[in-house]
CSV table of N, CA, C and O in Angstrom, one decimal:
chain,number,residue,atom,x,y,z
I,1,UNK,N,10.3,30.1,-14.1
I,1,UNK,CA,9.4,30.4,-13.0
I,1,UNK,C,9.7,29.4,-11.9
I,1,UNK,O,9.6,28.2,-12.2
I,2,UNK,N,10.1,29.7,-10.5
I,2,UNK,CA,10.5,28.5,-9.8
I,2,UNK,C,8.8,28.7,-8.7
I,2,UNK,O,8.2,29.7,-8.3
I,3,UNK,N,8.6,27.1,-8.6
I,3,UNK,CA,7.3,26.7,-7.8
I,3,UNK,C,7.9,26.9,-6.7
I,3,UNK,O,9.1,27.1,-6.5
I,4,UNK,N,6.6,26.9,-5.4
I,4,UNK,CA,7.1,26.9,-3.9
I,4,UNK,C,6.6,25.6,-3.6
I,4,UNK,O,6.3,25.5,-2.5
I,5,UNK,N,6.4,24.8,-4.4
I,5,UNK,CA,5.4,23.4,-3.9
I,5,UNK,C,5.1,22.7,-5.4
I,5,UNK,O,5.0,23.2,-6.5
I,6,UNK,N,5.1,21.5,-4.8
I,6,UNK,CA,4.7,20.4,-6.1
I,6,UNK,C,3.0,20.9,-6.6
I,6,UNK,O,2.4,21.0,-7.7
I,7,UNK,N,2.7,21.0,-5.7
I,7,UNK,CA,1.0,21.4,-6.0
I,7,UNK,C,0.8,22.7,-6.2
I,7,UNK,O,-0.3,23.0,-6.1
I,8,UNK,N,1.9,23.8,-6.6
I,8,UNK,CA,1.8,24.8,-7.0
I,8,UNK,C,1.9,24.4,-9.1
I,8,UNK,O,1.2,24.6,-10.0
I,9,UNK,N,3.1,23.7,-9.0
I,9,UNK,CA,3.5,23.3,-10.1
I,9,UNK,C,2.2,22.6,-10.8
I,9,UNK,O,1.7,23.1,-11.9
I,10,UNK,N,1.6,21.3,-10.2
I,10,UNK,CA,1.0,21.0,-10.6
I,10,UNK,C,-0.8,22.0,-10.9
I,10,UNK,O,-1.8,21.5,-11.5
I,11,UNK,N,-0.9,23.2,-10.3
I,11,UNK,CA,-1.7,23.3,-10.6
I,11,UNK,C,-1.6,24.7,-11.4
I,11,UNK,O,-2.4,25.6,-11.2
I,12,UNK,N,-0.3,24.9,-12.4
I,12,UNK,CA,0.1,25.5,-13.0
I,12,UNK,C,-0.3,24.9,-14.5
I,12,UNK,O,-0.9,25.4,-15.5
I,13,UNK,N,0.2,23.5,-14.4
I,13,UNK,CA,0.1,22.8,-15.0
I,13,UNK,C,-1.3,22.5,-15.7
I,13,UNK,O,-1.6,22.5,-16.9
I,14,UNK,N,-1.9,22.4,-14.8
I,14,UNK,CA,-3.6,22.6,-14.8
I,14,UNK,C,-4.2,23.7,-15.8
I,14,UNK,O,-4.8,23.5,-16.8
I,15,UNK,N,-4.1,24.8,-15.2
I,15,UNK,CA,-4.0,25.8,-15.6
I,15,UNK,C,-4.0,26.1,-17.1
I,15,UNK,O,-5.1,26.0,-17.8
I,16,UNK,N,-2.7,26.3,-17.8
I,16,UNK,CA,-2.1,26.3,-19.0
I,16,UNK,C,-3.1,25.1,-19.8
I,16,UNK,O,-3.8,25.3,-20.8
I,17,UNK,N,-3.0,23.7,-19.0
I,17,UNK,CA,-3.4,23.0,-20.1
I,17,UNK,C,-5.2,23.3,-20.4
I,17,UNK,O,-5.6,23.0,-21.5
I,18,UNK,N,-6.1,23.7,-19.5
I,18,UNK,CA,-7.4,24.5,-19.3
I,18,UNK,C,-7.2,25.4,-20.5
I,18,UNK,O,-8.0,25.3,-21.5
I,19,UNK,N,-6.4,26.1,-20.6
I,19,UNK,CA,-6.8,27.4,-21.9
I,19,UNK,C,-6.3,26.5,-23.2
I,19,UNK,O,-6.2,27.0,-24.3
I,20,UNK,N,-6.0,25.2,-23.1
I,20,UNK,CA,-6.0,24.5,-24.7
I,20,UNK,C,-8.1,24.5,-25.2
I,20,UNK,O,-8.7,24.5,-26.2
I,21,UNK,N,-8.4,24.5,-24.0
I,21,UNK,CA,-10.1,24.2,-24.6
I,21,UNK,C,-10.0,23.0,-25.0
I,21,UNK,O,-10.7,22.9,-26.0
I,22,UNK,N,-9.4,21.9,-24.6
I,22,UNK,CA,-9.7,20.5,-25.0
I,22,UNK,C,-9.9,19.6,-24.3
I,22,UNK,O,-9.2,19.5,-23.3
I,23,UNK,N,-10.8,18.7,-24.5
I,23,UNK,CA,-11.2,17.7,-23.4
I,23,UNK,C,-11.1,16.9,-23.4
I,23,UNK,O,-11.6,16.2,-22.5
I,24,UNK,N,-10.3,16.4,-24.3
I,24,UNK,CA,-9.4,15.3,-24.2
I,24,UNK,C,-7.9,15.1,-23.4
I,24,UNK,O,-7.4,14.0,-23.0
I,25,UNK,N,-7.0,16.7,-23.3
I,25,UNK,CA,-6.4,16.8,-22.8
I,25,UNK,C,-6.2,16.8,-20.9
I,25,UNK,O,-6.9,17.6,-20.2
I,26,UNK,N,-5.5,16.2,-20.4
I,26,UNK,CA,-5.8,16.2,-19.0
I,26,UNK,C,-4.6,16.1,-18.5
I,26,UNK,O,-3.9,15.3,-19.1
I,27,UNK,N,-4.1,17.0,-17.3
I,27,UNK,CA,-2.8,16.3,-16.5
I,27,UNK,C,-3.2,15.6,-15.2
I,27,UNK,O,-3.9,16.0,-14.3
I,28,UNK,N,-2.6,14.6,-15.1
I,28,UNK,CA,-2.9,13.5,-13.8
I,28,UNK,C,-1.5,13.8,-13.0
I,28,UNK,O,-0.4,13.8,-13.4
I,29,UNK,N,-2.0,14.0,-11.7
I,29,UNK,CA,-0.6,13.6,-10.9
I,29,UNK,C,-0.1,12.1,-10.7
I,29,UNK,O,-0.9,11.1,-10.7
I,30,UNK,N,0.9,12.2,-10.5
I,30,UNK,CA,1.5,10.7,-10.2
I,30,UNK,C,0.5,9.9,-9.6
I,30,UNK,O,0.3,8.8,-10.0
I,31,UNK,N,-0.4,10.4,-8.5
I,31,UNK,CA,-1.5,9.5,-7.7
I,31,UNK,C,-2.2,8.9,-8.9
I,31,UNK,O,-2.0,7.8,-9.4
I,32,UNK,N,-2.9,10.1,-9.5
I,32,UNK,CA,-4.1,9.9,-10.7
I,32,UNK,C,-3.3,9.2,-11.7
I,32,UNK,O,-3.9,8.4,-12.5
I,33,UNK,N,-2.3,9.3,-11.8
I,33,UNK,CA,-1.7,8.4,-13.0
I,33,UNK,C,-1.4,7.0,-12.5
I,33,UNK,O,-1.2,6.2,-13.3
I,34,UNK,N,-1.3,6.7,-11.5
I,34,UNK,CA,-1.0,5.1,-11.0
I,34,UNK,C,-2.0,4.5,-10.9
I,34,UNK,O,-2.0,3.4,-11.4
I,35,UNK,N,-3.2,5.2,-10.3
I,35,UNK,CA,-4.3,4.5,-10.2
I,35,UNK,C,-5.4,4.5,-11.8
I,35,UNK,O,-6.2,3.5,-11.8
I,36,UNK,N,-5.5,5.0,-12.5
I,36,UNK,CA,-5.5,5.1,-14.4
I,36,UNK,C,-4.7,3.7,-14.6
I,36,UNK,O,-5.4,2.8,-14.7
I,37,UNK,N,-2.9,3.5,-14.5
I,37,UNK,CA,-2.8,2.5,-14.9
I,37,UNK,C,-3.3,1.0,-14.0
I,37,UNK,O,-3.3,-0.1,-14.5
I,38,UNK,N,-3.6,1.1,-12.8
I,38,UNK,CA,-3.8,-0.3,-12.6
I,38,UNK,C,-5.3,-0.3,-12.7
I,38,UNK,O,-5.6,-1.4,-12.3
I,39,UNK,N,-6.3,0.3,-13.0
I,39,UNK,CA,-7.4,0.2,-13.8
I,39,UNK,C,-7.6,0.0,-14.8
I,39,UNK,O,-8.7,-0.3,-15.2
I,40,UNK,N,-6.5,-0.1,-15.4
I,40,UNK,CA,-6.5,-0.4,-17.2
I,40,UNK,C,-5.5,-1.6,-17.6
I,40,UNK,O,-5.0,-1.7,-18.7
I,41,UNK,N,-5.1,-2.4,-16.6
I,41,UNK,CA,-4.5,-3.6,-16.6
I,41,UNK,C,-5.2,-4.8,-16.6
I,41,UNK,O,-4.8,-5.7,-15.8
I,42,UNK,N,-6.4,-5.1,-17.5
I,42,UNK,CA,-7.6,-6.0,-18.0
I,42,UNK,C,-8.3,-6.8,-16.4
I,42,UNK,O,-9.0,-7.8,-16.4
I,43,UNK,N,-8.0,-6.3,-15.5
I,43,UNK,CA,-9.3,-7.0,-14.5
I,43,UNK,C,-10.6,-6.0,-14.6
I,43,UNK,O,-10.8,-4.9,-14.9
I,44,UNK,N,-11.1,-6.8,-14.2
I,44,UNK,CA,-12.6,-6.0,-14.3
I,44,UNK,C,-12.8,-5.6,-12.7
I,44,UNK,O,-13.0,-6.5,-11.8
I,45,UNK,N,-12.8,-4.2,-12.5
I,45,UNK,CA,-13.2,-3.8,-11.2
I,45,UNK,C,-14.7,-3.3,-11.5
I,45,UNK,O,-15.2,-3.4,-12.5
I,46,UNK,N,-15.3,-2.5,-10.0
I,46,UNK,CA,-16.4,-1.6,-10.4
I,46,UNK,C,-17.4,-2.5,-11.3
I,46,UNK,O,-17.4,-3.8,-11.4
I,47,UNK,N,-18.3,-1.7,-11.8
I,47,UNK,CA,-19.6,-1.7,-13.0
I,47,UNK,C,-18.7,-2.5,-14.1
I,47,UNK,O,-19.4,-3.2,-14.8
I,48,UNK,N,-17.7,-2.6,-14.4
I,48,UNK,CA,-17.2,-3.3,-15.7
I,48,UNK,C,-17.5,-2.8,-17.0
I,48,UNK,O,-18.0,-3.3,-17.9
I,49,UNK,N,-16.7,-1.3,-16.8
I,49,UNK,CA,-16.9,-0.3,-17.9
I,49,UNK,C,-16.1,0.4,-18.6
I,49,UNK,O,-15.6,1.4,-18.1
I,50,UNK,N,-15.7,0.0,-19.8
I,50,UNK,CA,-14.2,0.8,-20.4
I,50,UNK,C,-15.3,2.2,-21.1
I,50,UNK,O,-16.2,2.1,-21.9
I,51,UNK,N,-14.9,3.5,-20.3
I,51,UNK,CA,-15.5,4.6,-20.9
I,51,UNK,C,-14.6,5.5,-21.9
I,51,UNK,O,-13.4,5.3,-22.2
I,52,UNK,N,-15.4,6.5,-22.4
I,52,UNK,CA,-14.3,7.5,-23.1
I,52,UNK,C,-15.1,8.7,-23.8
I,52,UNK,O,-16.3,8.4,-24.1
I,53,UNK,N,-14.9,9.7,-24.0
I,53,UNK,CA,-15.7,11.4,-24.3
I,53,UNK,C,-16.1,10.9,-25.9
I,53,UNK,O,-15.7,9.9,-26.6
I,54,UNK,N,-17.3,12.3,-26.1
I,54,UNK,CA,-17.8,11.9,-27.3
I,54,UNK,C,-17.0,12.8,-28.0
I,54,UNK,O,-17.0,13.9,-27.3
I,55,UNK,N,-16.1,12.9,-29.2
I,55,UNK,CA,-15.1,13.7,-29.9
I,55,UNK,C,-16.1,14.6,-30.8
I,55,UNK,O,-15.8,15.8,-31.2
I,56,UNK,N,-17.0,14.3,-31.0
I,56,UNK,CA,-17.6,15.0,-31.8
I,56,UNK,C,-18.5,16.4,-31.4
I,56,UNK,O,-18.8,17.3,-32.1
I,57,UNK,N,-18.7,15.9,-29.7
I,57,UNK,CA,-19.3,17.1,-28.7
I,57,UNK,C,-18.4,18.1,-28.2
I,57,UNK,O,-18.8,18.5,-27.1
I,58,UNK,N,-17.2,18.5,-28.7
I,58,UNK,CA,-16.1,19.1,-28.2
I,58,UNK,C,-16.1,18.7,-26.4
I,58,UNK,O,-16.1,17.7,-25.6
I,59,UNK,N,-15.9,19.9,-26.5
I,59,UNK,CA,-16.1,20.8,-24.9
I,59,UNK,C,-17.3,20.1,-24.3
I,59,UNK,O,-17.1,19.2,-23.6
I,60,UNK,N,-18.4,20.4,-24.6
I,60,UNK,CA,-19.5,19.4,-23.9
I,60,UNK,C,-19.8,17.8,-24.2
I,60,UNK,O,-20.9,17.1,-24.3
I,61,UNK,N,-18.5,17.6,-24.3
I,61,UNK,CA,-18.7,15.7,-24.5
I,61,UNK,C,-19.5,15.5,-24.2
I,61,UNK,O,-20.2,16.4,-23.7
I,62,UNK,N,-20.1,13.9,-24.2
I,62,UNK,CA,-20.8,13.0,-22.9
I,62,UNK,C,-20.0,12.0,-22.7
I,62,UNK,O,-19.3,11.6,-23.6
I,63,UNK,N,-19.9,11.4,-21.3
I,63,UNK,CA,-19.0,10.3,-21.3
I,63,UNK,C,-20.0,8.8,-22.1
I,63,UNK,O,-21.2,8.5,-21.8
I,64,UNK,N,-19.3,8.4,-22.9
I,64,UNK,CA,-20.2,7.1,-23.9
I,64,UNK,C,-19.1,5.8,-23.4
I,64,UNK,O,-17.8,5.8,-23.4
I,65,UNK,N,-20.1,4.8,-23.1
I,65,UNK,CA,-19.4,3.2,-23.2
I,65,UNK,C,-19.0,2.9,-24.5
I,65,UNK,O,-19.7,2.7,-25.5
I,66,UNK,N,-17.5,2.8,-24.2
I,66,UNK,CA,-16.7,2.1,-25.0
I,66,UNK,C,-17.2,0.8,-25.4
I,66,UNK,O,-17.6,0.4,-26.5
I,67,UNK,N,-16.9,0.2,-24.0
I,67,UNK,CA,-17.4,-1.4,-24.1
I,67,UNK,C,-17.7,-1.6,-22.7
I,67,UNK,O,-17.3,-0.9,-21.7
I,68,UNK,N,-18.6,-2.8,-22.7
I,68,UNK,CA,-18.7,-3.6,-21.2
I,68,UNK,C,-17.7,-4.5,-21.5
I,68,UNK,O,-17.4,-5.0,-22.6
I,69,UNK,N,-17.2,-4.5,-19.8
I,69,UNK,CA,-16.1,-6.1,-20.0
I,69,UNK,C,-17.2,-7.2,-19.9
I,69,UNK,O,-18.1,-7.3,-19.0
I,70,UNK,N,-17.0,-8.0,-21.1
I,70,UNK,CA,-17.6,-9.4,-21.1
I,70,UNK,C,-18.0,-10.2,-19.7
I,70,UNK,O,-17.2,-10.5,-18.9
I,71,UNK,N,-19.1,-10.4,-19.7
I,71,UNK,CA,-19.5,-11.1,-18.0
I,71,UNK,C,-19.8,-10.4,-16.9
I,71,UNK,O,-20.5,-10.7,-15.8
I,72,UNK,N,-19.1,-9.1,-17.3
I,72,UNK,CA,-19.5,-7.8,-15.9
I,72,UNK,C,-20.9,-7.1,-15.7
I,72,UNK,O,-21.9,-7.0,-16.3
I,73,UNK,N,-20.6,-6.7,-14.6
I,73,UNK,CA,-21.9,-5.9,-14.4
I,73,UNK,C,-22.9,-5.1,-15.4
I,73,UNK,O,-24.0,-5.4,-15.8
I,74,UNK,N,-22.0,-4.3,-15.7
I,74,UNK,CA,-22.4,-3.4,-16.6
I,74,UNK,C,-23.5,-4.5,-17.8
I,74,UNK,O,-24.7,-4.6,-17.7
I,75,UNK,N,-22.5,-5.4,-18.9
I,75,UNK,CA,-23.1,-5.9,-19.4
I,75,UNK,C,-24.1,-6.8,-19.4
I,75,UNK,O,-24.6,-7.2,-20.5
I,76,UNK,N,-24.4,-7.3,-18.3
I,76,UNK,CA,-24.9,-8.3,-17.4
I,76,UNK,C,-26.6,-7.4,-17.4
I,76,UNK,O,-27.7,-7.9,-17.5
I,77,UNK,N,-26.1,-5.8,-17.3
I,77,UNK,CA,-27.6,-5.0,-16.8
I,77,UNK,C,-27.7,-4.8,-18.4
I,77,UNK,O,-28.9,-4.6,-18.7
I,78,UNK,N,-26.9,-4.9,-19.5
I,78,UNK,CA,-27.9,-4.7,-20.6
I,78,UNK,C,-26.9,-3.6,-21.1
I,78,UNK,O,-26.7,-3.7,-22.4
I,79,UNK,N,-26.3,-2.7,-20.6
I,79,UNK,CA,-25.2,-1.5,-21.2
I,79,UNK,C,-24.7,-1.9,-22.7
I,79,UNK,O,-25.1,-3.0,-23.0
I,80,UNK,N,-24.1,-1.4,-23.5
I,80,UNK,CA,-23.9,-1.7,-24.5
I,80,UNK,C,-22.8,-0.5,-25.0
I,80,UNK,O,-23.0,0.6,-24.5
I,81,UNK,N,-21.5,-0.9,-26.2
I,81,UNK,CA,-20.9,0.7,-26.4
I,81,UNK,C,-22.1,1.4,-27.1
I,81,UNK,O,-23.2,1.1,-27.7
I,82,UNK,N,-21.5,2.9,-26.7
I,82,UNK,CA,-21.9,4.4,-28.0
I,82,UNK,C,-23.2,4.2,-27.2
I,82,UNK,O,-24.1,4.8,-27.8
I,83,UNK,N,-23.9,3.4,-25.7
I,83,UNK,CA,-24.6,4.1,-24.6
I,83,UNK,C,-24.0,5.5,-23.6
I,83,UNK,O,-23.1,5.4,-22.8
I,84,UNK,N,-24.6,6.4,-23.8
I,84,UNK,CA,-24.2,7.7,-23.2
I,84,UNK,C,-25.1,7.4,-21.4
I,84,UNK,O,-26.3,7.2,-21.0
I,85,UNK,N,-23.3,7.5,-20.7
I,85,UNK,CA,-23.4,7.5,-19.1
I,85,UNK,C,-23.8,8.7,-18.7
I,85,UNK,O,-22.9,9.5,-18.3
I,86,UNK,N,-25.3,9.3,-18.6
I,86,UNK,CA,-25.7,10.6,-17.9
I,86,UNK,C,-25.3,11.1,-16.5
I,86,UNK,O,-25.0,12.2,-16.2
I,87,UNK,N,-25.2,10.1,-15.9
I,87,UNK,CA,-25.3,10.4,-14.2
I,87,UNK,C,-24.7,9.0,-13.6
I,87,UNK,O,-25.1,7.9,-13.9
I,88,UNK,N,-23.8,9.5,-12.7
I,88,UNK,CA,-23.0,8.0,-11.9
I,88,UNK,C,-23.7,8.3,-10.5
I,88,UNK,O,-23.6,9.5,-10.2
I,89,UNK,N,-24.3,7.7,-9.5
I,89,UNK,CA,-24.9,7.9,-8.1
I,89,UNK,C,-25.9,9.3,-8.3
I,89,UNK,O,-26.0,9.9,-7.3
I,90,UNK,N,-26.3,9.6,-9.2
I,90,UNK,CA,-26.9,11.1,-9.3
I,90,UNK,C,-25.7,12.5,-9.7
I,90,UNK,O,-25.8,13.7,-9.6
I,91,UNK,N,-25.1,12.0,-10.1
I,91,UNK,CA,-24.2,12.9,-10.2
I,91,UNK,C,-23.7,12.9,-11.8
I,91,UNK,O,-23.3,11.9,-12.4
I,92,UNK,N,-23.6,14.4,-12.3
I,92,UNK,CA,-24.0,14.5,-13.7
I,92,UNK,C,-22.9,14.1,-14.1
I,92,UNK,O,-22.0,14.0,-13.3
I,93,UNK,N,-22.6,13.8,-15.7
I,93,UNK,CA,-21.0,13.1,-15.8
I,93,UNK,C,-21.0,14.2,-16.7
I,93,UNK,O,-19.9,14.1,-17.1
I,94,UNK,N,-21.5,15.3,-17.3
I,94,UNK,CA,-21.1,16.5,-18.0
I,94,UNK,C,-20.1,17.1,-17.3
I,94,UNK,O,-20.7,17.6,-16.3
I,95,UNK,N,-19.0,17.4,-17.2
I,95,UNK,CA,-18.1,18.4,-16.4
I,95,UNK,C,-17.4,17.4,-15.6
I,95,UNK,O,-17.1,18.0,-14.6
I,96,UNK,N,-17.1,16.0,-15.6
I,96,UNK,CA,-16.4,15.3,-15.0
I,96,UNK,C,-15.2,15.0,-16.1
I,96,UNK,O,-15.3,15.1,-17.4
I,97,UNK,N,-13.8,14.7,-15.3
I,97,UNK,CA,-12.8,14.6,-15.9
I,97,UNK,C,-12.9,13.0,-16.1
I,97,UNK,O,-13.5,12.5,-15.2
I,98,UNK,N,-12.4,12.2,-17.0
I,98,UNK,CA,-12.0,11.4,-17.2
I,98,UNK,C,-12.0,10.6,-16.0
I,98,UNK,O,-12.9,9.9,-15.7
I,99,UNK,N,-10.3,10.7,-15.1
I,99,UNK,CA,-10.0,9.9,-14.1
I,99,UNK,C,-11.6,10.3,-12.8
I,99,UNK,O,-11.6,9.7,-11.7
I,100,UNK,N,-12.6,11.3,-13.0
I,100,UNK,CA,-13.2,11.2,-11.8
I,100,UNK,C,-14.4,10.3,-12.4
I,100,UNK,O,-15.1,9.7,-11.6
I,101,UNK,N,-14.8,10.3,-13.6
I,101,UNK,CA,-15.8,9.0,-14.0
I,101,UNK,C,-15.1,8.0,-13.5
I,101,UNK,O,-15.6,7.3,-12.6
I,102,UNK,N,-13.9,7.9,-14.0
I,102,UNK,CA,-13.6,6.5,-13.6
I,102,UNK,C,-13.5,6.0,-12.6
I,102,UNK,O,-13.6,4.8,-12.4
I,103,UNK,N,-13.2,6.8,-11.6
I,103,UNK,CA,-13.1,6.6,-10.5
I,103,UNK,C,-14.6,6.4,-9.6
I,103,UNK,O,-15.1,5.7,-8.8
I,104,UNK,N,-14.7,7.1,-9.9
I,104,UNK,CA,-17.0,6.5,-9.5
I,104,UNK,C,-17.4,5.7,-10.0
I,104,UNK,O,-18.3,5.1,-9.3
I,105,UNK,N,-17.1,4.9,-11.6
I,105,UNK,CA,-17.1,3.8,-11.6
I,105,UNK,C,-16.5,2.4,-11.1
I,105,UNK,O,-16.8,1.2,-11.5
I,106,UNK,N,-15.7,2.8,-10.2
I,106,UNK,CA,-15.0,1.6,-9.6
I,106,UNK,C,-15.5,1.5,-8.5
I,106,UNK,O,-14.7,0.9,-7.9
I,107,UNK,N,-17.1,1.8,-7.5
I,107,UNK,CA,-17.2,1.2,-6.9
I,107,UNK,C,-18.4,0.0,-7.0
I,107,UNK,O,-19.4,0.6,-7.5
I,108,UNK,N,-18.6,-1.3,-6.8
I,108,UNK,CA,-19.4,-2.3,-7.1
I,108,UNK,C,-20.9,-2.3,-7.0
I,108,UNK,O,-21.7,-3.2,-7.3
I,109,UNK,N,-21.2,-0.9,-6.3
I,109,UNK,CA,-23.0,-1.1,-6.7
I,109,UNK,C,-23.4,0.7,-6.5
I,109,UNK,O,-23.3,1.5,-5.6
I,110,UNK,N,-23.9,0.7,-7.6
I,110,UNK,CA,-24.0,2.0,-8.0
I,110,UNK,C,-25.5,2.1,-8.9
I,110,UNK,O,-26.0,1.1,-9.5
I,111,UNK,N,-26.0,3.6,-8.9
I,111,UNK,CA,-27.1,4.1,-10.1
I,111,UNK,C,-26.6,4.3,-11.2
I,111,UNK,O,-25.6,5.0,-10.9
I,112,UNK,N,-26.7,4.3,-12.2
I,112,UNK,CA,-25.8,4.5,-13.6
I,112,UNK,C,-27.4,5.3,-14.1
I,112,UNK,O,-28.3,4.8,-13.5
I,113,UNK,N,-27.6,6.3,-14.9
I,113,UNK,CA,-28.7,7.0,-15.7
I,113,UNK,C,-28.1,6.9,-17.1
I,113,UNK,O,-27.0,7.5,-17.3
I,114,UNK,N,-28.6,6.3,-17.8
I,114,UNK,CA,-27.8,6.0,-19.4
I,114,UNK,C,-29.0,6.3,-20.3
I,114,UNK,O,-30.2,6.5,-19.9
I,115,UNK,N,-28.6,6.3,-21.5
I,115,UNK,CA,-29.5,6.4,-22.6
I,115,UNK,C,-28.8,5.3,-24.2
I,115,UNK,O,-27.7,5.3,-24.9
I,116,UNK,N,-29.5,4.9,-24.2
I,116,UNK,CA,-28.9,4.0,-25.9
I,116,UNK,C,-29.4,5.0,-26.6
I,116,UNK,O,-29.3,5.0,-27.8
């Protein structure tokens, strides 16, 4: 099948990988994938939150704290892992991808709605 555009491609890509039904699976573009890795290169940006889906809620994960980075925000307010992140600024984290939690996590003063 020949694309007329990278962002045709890419949201073919999308596509296909949507009917796996898994939510763990995700394709990032080159943007989403650069900024994933220098997020995950041990500085503590944002809230100071290594997140990740609950495996056991399929399809309706919640996003749950992995861990707070030691000294950061997050842990500083009390967060702890296997706390379930409900809402980032008001905004529900049910139906958020991965890189878009993370990326609402990265800015330095925020509402977090959690539950232990």
């Amino acid at each position: 099948v020949d694309m007329p555009t990278r962002a045709a491609a890419y949201d073919a890509i999308r596509g296909t990988l949507k009917l796996l039904d898994d939510p763990f699976t995700r394709f990032l573009d080159p943007e989403q994938y650069n900024a994933l890795r220098s997020g995950t290169r041990g500085s503590v940006t944002g809230v100071g939150l290594e997140v990740g889906f609950d495996a056991s809620a399929g399809a309706d994960s919640s996003l749950v704290v992995v861990a707070p980075a030691p000294g950061g925000p997050a842990e500083q307010a009390g967060i702890k892992p296997k706390d379930v992140i409900l809402a980032i600024d008001g905004t529900e984290t049910k139906g958020l991808t991965l890189f878009q939690a993370a990326e609402k996590l990265q800015v330095e003063a925020m509402r977090l709605s959690y539950r232990s």
